[in-house]
Short mmCIF file of C-alpha atoms and ligand atoms in Angstrom, two decimals:
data_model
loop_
_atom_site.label_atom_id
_atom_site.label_comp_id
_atom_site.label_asym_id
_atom_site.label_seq_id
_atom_site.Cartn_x
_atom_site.Cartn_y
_atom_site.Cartn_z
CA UNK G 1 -42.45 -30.14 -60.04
CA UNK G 2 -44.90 -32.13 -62.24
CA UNK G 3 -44.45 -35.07 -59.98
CA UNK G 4 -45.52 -33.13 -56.88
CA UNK G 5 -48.70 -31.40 -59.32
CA UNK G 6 -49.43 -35.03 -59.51
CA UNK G 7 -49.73 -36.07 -56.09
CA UNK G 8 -51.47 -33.25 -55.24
CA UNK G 9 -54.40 -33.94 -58.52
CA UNK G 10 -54.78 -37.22 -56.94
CA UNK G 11 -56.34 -36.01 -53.90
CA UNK G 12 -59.03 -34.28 -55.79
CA UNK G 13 -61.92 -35.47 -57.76
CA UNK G 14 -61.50 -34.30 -61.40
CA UNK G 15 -63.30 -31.08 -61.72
CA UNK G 16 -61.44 -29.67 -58.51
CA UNK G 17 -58.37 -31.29 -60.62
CA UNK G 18 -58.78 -29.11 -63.55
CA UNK G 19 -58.70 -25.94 -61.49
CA UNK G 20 -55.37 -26.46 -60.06
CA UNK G 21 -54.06 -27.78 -62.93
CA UNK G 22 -55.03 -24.28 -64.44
CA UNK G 23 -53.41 -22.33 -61.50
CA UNK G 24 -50.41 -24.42 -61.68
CA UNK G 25 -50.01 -23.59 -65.49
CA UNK G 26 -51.06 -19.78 -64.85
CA UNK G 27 -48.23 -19.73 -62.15
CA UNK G 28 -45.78 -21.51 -64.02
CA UNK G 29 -46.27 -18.49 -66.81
CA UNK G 30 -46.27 -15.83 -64.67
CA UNK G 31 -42.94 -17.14 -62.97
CA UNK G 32 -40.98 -18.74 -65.63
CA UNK G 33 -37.44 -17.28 -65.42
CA UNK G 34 -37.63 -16.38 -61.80
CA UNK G 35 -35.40 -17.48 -59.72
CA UNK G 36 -35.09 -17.97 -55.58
CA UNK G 37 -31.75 -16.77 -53.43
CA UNK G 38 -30.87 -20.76 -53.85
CA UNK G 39 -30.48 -20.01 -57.42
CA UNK G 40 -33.43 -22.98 -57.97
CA UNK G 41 -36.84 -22.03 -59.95
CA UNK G 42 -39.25 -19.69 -58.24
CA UNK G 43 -42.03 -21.63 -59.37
CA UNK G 44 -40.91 -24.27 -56.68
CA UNK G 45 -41.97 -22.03 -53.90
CA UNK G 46 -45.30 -21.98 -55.08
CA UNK G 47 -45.79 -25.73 -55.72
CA UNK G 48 -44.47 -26.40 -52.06
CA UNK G 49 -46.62 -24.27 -50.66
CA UNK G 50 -49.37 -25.74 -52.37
CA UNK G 51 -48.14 -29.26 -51.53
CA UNK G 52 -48.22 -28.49 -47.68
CA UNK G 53 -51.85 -27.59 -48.24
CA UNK G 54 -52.88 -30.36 -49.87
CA UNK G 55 -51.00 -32.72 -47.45
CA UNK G 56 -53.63 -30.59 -44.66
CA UNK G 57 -56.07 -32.07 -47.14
CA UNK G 58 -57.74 -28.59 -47.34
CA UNK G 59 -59.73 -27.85 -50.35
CA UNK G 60 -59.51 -27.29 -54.22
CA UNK G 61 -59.82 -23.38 -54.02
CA UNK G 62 -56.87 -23.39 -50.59
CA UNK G 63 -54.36 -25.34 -52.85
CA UNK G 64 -55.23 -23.39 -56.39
CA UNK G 65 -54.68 -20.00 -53.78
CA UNK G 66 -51.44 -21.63 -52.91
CA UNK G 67 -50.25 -21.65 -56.15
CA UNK G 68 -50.89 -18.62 -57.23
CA UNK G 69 -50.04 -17.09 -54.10
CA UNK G 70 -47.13 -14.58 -55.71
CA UNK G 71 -48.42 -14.03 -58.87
CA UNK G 72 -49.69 -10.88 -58.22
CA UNK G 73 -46.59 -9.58 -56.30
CA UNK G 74 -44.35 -10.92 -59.07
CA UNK G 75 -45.73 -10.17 -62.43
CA UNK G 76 -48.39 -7.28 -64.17
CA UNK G 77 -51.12 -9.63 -63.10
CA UNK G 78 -54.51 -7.88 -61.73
CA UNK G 79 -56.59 -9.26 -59.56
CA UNK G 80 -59.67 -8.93 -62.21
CA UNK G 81 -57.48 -11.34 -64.00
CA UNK G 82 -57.53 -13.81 -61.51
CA UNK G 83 -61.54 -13.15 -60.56
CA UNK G 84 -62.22 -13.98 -64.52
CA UNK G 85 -59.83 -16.85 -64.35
CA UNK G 86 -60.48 -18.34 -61.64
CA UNK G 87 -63.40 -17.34 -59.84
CA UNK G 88 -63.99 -14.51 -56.66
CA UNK G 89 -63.18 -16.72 -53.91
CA UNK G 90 -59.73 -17.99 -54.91
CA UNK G 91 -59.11 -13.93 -56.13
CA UNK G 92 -59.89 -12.90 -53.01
CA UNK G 93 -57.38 -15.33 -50.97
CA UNK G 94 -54.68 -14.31 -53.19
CA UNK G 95 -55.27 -11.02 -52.72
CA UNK G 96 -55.69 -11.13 -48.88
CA UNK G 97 -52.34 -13.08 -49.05
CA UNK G 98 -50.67 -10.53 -50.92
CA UNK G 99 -51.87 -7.75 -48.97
CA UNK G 100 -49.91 -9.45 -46.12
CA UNK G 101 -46.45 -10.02 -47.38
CA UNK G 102 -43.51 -7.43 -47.30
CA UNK G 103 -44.01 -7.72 -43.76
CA UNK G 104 -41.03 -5.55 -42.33
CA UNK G 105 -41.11 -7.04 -38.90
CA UNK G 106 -39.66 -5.06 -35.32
CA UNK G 107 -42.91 -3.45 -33.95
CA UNK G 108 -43.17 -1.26 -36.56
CA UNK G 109 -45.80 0.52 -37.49
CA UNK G 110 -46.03 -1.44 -41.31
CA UNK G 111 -45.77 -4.87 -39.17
CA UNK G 112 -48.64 -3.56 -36.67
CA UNK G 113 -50.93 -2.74 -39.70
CA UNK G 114 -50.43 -6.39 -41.67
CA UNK G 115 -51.07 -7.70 -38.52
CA UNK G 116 -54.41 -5.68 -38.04
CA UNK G 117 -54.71 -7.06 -42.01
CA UNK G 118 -54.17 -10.64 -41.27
CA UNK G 119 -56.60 -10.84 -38.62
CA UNK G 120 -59.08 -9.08 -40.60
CA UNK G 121 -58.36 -11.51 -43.63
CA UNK G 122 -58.22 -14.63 -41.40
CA UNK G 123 -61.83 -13.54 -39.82
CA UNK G 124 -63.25 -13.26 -43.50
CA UNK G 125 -61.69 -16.18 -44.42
CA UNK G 126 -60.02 -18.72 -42.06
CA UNK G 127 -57.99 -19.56 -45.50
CA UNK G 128 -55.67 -16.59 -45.72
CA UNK G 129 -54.11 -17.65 -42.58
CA UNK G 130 -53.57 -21.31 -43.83
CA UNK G 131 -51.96 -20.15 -46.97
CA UNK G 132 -49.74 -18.07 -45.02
CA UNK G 133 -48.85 -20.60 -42.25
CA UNK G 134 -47.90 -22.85 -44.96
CA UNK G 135 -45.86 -19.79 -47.19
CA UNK G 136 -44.15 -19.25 -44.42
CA UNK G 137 -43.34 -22.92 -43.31
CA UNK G 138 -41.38 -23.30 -46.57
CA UNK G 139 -39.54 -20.04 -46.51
CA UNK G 140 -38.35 -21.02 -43.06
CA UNK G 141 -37.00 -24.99 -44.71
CA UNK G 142 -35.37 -22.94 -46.88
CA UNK G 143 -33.85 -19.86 -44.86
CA UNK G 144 -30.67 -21.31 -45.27
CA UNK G 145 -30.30 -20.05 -48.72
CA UNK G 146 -32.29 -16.74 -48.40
CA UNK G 147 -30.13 -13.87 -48.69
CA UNK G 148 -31.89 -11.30 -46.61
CA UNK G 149 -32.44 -10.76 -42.72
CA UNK G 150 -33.05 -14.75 -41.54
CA UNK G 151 -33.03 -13.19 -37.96
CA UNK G 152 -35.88 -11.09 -38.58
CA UNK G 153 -37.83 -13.84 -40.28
CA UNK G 154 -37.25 -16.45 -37.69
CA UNK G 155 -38.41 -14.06 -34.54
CA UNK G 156 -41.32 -12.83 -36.42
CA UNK G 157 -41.87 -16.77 -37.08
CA UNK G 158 -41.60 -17.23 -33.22
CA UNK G 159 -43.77 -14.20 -31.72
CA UNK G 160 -46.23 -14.01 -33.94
CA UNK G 161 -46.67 -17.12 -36.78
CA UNK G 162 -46.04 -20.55 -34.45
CA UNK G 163 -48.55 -18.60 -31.24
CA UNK G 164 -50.83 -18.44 -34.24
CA UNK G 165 -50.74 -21.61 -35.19
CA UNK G 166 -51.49 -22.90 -31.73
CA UNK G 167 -54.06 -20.99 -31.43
CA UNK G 168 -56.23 -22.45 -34.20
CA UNK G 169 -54.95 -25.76 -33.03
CA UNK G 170 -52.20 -26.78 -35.65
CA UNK G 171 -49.39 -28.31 -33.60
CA UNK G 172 -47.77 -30.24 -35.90
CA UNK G 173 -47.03 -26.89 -38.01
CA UNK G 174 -46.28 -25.08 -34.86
CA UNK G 175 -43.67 -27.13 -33.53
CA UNK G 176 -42.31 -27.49 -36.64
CA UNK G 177 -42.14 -23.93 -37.70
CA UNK G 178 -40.70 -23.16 -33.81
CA UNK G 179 -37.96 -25.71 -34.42
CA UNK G 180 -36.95 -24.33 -37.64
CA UNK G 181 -36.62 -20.88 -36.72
CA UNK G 182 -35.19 -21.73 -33.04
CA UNK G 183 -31.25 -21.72 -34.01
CA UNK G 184 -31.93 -18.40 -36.43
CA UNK G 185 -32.54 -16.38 -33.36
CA UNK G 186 -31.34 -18.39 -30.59
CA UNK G 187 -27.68 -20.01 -32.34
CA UNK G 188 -26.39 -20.31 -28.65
CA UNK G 189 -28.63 -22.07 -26.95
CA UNK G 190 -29.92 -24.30 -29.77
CA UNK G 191 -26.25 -25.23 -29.57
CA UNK G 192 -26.81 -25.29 -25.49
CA UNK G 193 -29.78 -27.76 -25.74
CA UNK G 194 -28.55 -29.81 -27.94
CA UNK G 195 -25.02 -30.24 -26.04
CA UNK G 196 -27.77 -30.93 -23.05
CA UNK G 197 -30.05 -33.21 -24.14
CA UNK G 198 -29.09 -35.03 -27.38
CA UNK G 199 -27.60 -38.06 -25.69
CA UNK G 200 -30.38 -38.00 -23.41
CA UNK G 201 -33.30 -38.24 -25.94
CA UNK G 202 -31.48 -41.05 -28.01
CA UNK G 203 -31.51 -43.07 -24.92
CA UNK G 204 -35.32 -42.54 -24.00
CA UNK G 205 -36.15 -42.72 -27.49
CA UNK G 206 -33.92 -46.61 -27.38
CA UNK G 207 -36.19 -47.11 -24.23
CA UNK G 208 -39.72 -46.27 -25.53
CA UNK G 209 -38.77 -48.44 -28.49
CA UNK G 210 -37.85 -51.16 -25.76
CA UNK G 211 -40.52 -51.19 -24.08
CA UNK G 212 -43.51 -50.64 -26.98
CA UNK G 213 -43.66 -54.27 -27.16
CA UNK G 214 -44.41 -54.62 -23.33
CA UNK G 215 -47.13 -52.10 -23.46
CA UNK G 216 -48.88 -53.71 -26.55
CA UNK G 217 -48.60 -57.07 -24.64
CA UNK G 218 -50.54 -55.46 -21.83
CA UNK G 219 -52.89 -53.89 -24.19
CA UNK G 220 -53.44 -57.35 -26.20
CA UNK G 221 -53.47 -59.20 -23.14
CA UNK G 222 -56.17 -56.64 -21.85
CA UNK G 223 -58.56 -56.88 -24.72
CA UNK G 224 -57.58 -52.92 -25.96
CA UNK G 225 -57.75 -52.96 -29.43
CA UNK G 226 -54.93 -50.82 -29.97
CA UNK G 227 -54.57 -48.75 -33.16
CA UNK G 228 -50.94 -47.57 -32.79
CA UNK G 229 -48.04 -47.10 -30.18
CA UNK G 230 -45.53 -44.52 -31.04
CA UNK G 231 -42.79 -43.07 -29.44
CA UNK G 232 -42.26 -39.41 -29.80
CA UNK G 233 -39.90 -36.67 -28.79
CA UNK G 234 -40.88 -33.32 -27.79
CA UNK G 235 -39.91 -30.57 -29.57
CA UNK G 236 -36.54 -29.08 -29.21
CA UNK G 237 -38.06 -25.31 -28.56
CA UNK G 238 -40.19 -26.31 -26.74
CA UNK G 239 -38.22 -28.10 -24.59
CA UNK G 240 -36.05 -25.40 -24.60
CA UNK G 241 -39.02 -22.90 -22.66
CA UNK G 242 -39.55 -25.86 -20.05
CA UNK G 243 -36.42 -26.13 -19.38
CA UNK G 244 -36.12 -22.73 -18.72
CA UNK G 245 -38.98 -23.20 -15.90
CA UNK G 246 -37.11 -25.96 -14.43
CA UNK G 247 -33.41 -24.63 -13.97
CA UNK G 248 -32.42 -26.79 -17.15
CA UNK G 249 -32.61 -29.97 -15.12
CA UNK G 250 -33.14 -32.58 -17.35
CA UNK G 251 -34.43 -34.68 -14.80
CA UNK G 252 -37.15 -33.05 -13.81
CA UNK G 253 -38.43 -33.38 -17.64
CA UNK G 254 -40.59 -36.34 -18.22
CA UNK G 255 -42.10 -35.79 -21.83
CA UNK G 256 -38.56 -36.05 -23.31
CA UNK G 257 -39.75 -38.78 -25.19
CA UNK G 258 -43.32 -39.91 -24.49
CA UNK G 259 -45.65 -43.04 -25.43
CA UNK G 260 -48.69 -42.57 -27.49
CA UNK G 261 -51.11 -44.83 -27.21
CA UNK G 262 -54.01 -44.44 -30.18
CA UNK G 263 -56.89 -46.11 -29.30
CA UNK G 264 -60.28 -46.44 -31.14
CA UNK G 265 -62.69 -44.17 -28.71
CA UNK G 266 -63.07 -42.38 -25.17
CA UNK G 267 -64.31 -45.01 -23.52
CA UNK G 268 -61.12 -47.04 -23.89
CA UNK G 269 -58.69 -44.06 -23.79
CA UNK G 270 -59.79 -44.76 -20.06
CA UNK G 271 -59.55 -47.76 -19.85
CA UNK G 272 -55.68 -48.03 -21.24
CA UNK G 273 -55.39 -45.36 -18.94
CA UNK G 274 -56.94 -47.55 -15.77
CA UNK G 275 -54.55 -50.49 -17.21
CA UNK G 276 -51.08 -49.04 -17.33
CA UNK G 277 -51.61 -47.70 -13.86
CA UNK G 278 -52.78 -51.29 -13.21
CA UNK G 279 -49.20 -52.29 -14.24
CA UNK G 280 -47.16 -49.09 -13.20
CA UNK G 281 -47.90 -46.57 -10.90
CA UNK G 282 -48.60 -43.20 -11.91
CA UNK G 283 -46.10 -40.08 -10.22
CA UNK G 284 -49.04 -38.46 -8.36
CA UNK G 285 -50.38 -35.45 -10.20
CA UNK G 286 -49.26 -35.82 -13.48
CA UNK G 287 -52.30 -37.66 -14.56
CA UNK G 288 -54.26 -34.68 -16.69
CA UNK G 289 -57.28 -35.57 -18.22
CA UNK G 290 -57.57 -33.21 -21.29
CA UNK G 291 -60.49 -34.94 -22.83
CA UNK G 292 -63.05 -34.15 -20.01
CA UNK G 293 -61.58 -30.67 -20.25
CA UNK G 294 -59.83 -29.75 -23.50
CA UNK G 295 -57.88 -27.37 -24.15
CA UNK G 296 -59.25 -24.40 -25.53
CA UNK G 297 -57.40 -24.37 -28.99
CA UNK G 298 -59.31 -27.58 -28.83
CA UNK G 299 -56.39 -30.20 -28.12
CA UNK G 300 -57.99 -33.48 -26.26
CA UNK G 301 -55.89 -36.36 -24.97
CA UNK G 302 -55.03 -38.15 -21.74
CA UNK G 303 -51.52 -37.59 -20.57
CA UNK G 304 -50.27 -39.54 -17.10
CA UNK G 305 -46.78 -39.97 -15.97
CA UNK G 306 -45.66 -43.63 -14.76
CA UNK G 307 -42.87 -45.59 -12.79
CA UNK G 308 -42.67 -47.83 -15.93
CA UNK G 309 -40.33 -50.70 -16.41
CA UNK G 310 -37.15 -50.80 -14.33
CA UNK G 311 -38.48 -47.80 -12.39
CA UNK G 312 -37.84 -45.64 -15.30
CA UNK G 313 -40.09 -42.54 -15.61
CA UNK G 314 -42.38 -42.17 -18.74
CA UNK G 315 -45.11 -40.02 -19.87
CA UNK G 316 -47.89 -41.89 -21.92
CA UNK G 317 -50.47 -39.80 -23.76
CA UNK G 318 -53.76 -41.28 -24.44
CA UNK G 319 -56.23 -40.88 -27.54
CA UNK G 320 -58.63 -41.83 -30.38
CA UNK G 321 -57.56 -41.07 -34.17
CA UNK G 322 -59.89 -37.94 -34.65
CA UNK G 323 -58.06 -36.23 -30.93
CA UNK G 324 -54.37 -37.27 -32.67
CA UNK G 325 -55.75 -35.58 -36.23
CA UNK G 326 -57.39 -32.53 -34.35
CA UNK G 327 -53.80 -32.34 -32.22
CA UNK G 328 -51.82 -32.11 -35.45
CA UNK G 329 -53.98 -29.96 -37.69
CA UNK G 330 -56.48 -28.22 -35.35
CA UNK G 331 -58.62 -25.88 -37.30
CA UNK G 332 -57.06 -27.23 -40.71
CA UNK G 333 -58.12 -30.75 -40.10
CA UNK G 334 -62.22 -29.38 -40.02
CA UNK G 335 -61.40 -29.09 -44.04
CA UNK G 336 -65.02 -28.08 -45.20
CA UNK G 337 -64.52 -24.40 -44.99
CA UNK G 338 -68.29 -24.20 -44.02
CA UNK G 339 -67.42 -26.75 -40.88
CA UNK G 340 -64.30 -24.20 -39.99
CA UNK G 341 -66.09 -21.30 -40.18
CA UNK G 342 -68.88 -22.61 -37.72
CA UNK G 343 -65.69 -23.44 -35.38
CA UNK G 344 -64.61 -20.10 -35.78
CA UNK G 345 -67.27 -18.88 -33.88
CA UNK G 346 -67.72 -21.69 -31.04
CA UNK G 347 -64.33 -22.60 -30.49
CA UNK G 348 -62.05 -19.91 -31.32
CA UNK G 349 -63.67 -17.20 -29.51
CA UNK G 350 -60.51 -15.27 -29.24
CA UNK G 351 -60.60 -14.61 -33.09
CA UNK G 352 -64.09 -12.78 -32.58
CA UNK G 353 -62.29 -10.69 -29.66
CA UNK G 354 -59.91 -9.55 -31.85
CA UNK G 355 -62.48 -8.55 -34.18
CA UNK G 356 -65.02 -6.77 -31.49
CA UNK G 357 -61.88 -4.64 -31.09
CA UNK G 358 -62.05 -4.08 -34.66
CA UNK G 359 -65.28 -2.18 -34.20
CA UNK G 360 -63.83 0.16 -31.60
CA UNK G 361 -61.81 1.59 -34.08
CA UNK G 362 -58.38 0.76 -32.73
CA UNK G 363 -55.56 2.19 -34.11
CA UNK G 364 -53.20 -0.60 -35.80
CA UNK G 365 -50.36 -0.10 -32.88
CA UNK G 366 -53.38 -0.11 -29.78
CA UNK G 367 -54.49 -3.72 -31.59
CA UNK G 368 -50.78 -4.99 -31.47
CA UNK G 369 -50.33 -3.89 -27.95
CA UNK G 370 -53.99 -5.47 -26.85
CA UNK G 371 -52.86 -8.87 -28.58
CA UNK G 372 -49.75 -8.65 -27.15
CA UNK G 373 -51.09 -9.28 -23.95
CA UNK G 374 -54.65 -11.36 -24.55
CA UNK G 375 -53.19 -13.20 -27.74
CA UNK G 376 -49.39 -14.06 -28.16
CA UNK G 377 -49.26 -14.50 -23.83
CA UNK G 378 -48.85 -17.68 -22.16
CA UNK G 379 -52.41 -18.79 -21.35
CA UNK G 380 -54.16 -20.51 -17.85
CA UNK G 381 -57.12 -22.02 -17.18
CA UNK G 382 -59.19 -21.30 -14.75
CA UNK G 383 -62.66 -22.54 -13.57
CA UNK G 384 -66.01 -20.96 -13.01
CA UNK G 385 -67.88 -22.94 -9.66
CA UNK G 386 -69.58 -25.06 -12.77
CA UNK G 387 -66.61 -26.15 -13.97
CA UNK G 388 -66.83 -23.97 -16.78
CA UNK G 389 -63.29 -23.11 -17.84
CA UNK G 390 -62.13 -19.82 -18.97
CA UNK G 391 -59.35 -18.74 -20.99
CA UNK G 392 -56.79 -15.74 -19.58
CA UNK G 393 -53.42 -14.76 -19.86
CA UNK G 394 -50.84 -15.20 -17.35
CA UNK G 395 -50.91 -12.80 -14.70
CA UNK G 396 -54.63 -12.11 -14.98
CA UNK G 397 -56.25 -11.50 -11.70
CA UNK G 398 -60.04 -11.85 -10.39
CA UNK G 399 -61.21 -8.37 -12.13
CA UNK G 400 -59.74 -10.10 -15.13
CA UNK G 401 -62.12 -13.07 -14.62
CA UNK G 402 -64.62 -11.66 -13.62
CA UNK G 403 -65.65 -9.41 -16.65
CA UNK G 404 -64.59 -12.55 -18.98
CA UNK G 405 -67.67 -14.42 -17.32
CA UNK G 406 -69.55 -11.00 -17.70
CA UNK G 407 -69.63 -7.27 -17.41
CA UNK G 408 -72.05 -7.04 -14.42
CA UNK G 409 -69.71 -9.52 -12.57
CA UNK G 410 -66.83 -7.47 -13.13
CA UNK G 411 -68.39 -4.13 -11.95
CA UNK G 412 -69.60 -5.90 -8.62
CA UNK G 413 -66.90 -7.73 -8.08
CA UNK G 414 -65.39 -7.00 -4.65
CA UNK G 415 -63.53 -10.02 -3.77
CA UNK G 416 -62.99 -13.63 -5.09
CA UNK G 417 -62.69 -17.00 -3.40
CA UNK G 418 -59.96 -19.11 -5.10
CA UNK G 419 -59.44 -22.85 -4.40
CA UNK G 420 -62.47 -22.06 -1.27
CA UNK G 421 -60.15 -19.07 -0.03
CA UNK G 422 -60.71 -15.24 -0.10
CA UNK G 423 -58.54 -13.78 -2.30
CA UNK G 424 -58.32 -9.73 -3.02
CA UNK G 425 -59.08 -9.14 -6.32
CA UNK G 426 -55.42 -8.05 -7.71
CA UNK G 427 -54.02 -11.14 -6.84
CA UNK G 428 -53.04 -13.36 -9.96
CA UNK G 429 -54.63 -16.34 -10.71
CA UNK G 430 -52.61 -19.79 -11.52
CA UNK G 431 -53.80 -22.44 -14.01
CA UNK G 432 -56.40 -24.38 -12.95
CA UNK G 433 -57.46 -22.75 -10.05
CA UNK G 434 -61.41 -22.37 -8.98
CA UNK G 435 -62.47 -18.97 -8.89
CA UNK G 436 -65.96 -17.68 -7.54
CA UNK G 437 -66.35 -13.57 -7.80
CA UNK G 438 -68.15 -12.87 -4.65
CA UNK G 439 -70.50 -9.35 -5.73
CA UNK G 440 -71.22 -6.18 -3.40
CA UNK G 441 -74.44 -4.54 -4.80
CA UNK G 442 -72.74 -1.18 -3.83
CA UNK G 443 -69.29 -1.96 -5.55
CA UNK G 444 -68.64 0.34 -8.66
CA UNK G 445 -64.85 -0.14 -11.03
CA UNK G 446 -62.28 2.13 -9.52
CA UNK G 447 -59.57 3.97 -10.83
CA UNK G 448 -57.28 1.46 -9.13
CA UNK G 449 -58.45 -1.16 -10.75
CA UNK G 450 -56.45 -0.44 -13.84
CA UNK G 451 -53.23 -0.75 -11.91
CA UNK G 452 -53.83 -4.43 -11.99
CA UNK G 453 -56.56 -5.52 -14.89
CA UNK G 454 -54.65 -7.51 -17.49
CA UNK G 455 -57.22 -7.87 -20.25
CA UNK G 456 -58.30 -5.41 -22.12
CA UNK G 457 -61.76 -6.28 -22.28
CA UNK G 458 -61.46 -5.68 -18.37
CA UNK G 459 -59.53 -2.57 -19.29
CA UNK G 460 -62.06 -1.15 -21.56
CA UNK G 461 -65.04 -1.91 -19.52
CA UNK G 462 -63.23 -0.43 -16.22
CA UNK G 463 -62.48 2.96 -18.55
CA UNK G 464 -65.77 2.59 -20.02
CA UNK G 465 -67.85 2.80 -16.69
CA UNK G 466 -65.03 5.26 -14.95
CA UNK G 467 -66.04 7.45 -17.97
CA UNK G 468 -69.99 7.14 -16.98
CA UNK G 469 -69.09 8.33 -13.22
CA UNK G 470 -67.05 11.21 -13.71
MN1 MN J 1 -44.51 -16.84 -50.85
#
């Protein structure tokens, strides 16, 4: 344990040092003689938990948090003891952290208020959710030895903690966690996909390797001052959920094992991109260019699809070192808590959704069932006239649209012209279409219109104005 405490101190300049070496003593203390269902030290939890945060290279008060994370749970502790000790802010992440635990999962009603919590927390302090992403990514490497429901901990990991994740753009940690909990709740077909696709991936994965000297060649030869080429294997689950889309033919899956290229800025993720199609021809459209429009949990990167050597077809993805760190650690990689919390509000709009519900006074099981649908749902992307793109679940329609880009829209909206073509309004949208409302002065939210509104902020403005007419 020492020898991970002093990894961790060398990351931080020796002030920031001295408080976690404080909560790491103070935690020690509080859990000496505890001991996990592996029969190993409590205390090790803890010190893993604060490893994973300091490997995010978030800051002094996140890793002292993640420390102390159970002490209050686990001993007589108060939280005044922790404010004198260590200061309000890292009192009030443990305390927000502790608030959230004894989660007893299954739509409950406890479940639908932590969840109500953890939002809350997470909006007051991006933190909370970082110290619980990473609590939770070590209880699931070590589920194997926990002695209660691994089941429950795995789903909950899956609906609610890995859609989290990739929402505030972590998708190292989401894949990750989704992998780990995968054969927990899904033991057949883990044991399916793997039957399917093992021998499959160690071939691509022989090929990439093959050919990574080929593609640096071209880059060298090409005056691309490469940083890195990489080969890299999708994640089992989610290879899993596309291959449900695709009728579990493997052939039809080209990001088994892609090619990423890391080069030093935009202007020559392009132009690797222009060269390799110079060299092998792209499958026509599979060429996505996510830097010109990101993602909106904020992942950038350009991704094309090639007849590469020996007519073998390969997905590359395309980008500079700060796209690859956001990619991995999203919101977590914007370490200055200041810098996240500015994010919070530009980039992760959804968050201050959640929280605009907050002010309607939901009840905790109304919230659950609202982020059921606008949070933990598959998302598309479609795109005002200006090529402004907006963010909906699937199966949203044009109402749905419409009151995203603003109420008066939605109210007027009477019918909507997709890709050029009139569309009724209850027809659902697809990713990446173009959708323009087109407005009738005289148009006014009908009663209907909640038979096919997906959103709820569609929902609540439709009630809203049916409530002003009646
Ligand atoms: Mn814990």
């Amino acid at each position: 344990m020492s020898e991970i405490l002093s990894k961790i101190l060398h990351k931080y300049p020796a002030k920031e040092a001295q408080i976690i070496q404080k909560a790491f003593d103070f935690a020690q203390k509080v859990h000496t003689g505890q001991k996990r269902d592996s029969g190993e030290p409590y205390f090790s939890h803890p010190v893993e938990v604060a490893k994973i945060l300091a490997d995010l290279n978030l800051d002094c008060e996140t890793v002292s948090a993640g420390l102390l994370h159970d002490v209050l749970e686990e001993s007589d502790a108060k939280p005044e003891d922790l404010e004198k000790e260590f200061g309000p802010n890292i009192a009030f992440l443990v305390g927000a952290v502790t608030k959230l635990h004894r989660v007893s999962y299954g739509g409950d009603k406890g479940f639908m208020e932590n969840f109500h919590k953890m939002i809350l927390a997470t909006a007051k302090d991006i933190r909370v959710v970082l110290i619980k992403l990473a609590d939770r990514l070590h209880n699931l490497e070590t589920l194997d030895d926990y002695k209660g429901n691994r089941e429950k901990i795995a789903r909950e990991t899956l609906e609610v903690y890995a859609p989290l994740a990739d929402r505030l753009g972590m998708g190292e940690i989401k894949g990750v966690m989704e992998d780990l909990a995968f054969p927990y709740v899904y033991p057949q077909d883990y044991k399916k996909l793997l039957d399917l696709t093992a021998g499959q991936i160690v071939e691509n994965k022989k090929y990439a390797e093959q050919i990574k000297p080929a593609v640096e060649k071209i880059l060298k030869e090409n005056n691309i001052g490469y940083l890195a080429v990489n080969a890299r294997a999708k994640h089992l689950y989610s290879l899993w959920r596309k291959l449900q889309k695709y009728d579990f033919n493997l052939e039809r899956i080209y990001d088994l094992v892609a090619l990423r290229v890391i080069v030093p800025d935009v202007a020559s993720c392009y132009e690797t991109l222009g060269i390799l199609h110079k060299y092998w021809p792209p499958l026509p459209n599979r060429i996505k260019d996510f830097i010109a429009l990101a993602k909106p949990n904020g992942y950038q990167s350009l991704h094309t699809t090639v007849f590469c050597q020996d007519g073998q077809i390969t997905e590359f993805q395309i980008r500079t070192p700060e796209m690859h760190t956001n990619a991995d650690y999203g919101i977590a990689g914007h370490w200055s808590y200041k810098e996240a919390t500015n994010l919070l509000d530009k980039k992760y709009s959804w968050l201050r959704q959640l929280l605009e519900w907050q002010k309607q006074n939901m009840t905790a099981s109304d919230f659950w069932e609202n982020a059921k649908i606008d949070f933990f749902k598959n998302r598309i992307f479609v795109f005002t006239p200006k090529g402004d793109v907006i963010d909906l679940p699937e199966g949203a329609v044009p109402v749905d649209f419409a009151y995203a880009v603003h109420s008066d829209l939605g109210d007027k909206c009477s019918q909507a012209k997709v890709n050029g073509k009139i569309m009724p309004i209850n027809e659902a949208l697809s990713d990446g279409d173009i959708v323009e409302i087109v407005i009738n002065k005289n148009q006014r939210p009908s009663r209907d219109w909640l038979k096919f509104a997906k959103t709820s902020k569609a929902r609540a403005k439709i009630r809203e104005r049916l409530r002003l007419v009646s």
